[in-house]
Structures are given as C-alpha cells and as structure tokens.
Amino acid sequence: MKMFFTKKEYEIMNVLWDQERPLSSADIIERTEDLPQSTVQAVLRKLLKEKMIEVKNVTIHTKVATREFTPTLTREEYIESLLGKGNCFRFAAQFIKKNEDKEELDHLEELIQKKKERNDG
C-alpha cells in the first residue's frame, strides 16, 4: 500500500479526513481552493485505484449517479507510516522545541499525562 501522497493527493485526503461523512467530488471541489474539477476527479480515480479511498455511497443528484468517497486510512495512520516507529520520538521532541502555541503544548502534555496514568493503572 502506497504511503506517500503528492501535494494534490494530500490536499484531497485532508478534505476527506476533516469530514465526518462521505464526500462527492463536488463536495471536495467546494472545499479546495485551487483544484479544478478535472484534477479532483483524476486524483480521486488514482486514490481509488491505489485503495487509499473507497466508494461509500452512490446517490442520485439531478438524474446523475454520484459516488461519495471516504478514506481507507486515518490521518494518524498516514503520519505514523511516514515517521516510522523510530522517528516518532525525534519528531515529538522537535515539535515541542519549535512550537510556541501554549494551547497545543498543554494538549500534548495532557495526552502524555493520560498515557502515563493508563500505563501505571
């Protein structure tokens, strides 16, 4: 299974990941800034062929069958595949060093604390 996306593939995958429901190509076009319809449809065909997305529903809109897509992997699974098991620590350390957003750092600290409590419990 391919685990590296082009810029356009990643943009479309992010749109799909950000939604809690299947999206049609028209839905995706509405949510992307600079991608023309032909590009979105070509990228969807490629992602479908590579099994990165799947057709979840087929609906009828104005007498035309419309496919709705969902991702087959989560954003977290994708990021983990890019980082690999050994690189997660280095990535987290670099993120903490470079990040100045107190809210994000507080959230990260909360996640670490919860993980420690589960491991101790």
Short mmCIF file of C-alpha atoms in Angstrom, two decimals, residues 12-29 40-41 43-45 47-49 51-59 65-73:
data_model
loop_
_atom_site.label_atom_id
_atom_site.label_comp_id
_atom_site.label_asym_id
_atom_site.label_seq_id
_atom_site.Cartn_x
_atom_site.Cartn_y
_atom_site.Cartn_z
CA ILE A 12 -7.85 15.93 -1.10
CA MET A 13 -7.12 13.40 1.64
CA ASN A 14 -7.14 16.23 4.20
CA VAL A 15 -10.57 17.32 2.98
CA LEU A 16 -11.82 13.74 3.40
CA TRP A 17 -10.16 13.34 6.81
CA ASP A 18 -11.67 16.59 8.07
CA GLN A 19 -15.23 15.45 7.36
CA GLU A 20 -17.33 13.02 9.34
CA ARG A 21 -19.27 11.88 6.30
CA PRO A 22 -18.56 10.61 2.79
CA LEU A 23 -17.97 13.34 0.19
CA SER A 24 -18.67 13.54 -3.53
CA SER A 25 -16.20 15.10 -5.97
CA ALA A 26 -18.43 18.22 -5.99
CA ASP A 27 -18.19 18.40 -2.17
CA ILE A 28 -14.40 18.14 -2.39
CA ILE A 29 -14.20 20.81 -5.10
CA VAL A 40 -10.04 16.47 -8.42
CA GLN A 41 -11.65 13.69 -10.45
CA VAL A 43 -6.80 12.41 -8.23
CA LEU A 44 -9.87 10.61 -6.88
CA ARG A 45 -9.51 7.93 -9.59
CA LEU A 47 -6.57 7.30 -4.91
CA LEU A 48 -9.38 4.83 -5.56
CA LYS A 49 -7.13 2.65 -7.74
CA LYS A 51 -7.13 1.79 -2.38
CA MET A 52 -6.46 4.96 -0.36
CA ILE A 53 -10.16 5.82 -0.61
CA GLU A 54 -13.31 3.79 -1.20
CA VAL A 55 -16.76 4.46 -2.58
CA LYS A 56 -19.06 4.55 0.43
CA ASN A 57 -22.34 5.55 -1.25
CA VAL A 58 -23.82 6.14 -4.66
CA THR A 59 -26.53 8.79 -4.67
CA ALA A 65 -25.34 8.96 -10.15
CA THR A 66 -22.80 10.47 -7.77
CA ARG A 67 -20.20 8.49 -5.85
CA GLU A 68 -19.29 9.52 -2.31
CA PHE A 69 -15.83 8.71 -1.00
CA THR A 70 -14.23 8.01 2.37
CA PRO A 71 -10.56 7.42 3.22
CA THR A 72 -9.43 3.87 3.98
CA LEU A 73 -6.77 5.02 6.44
#
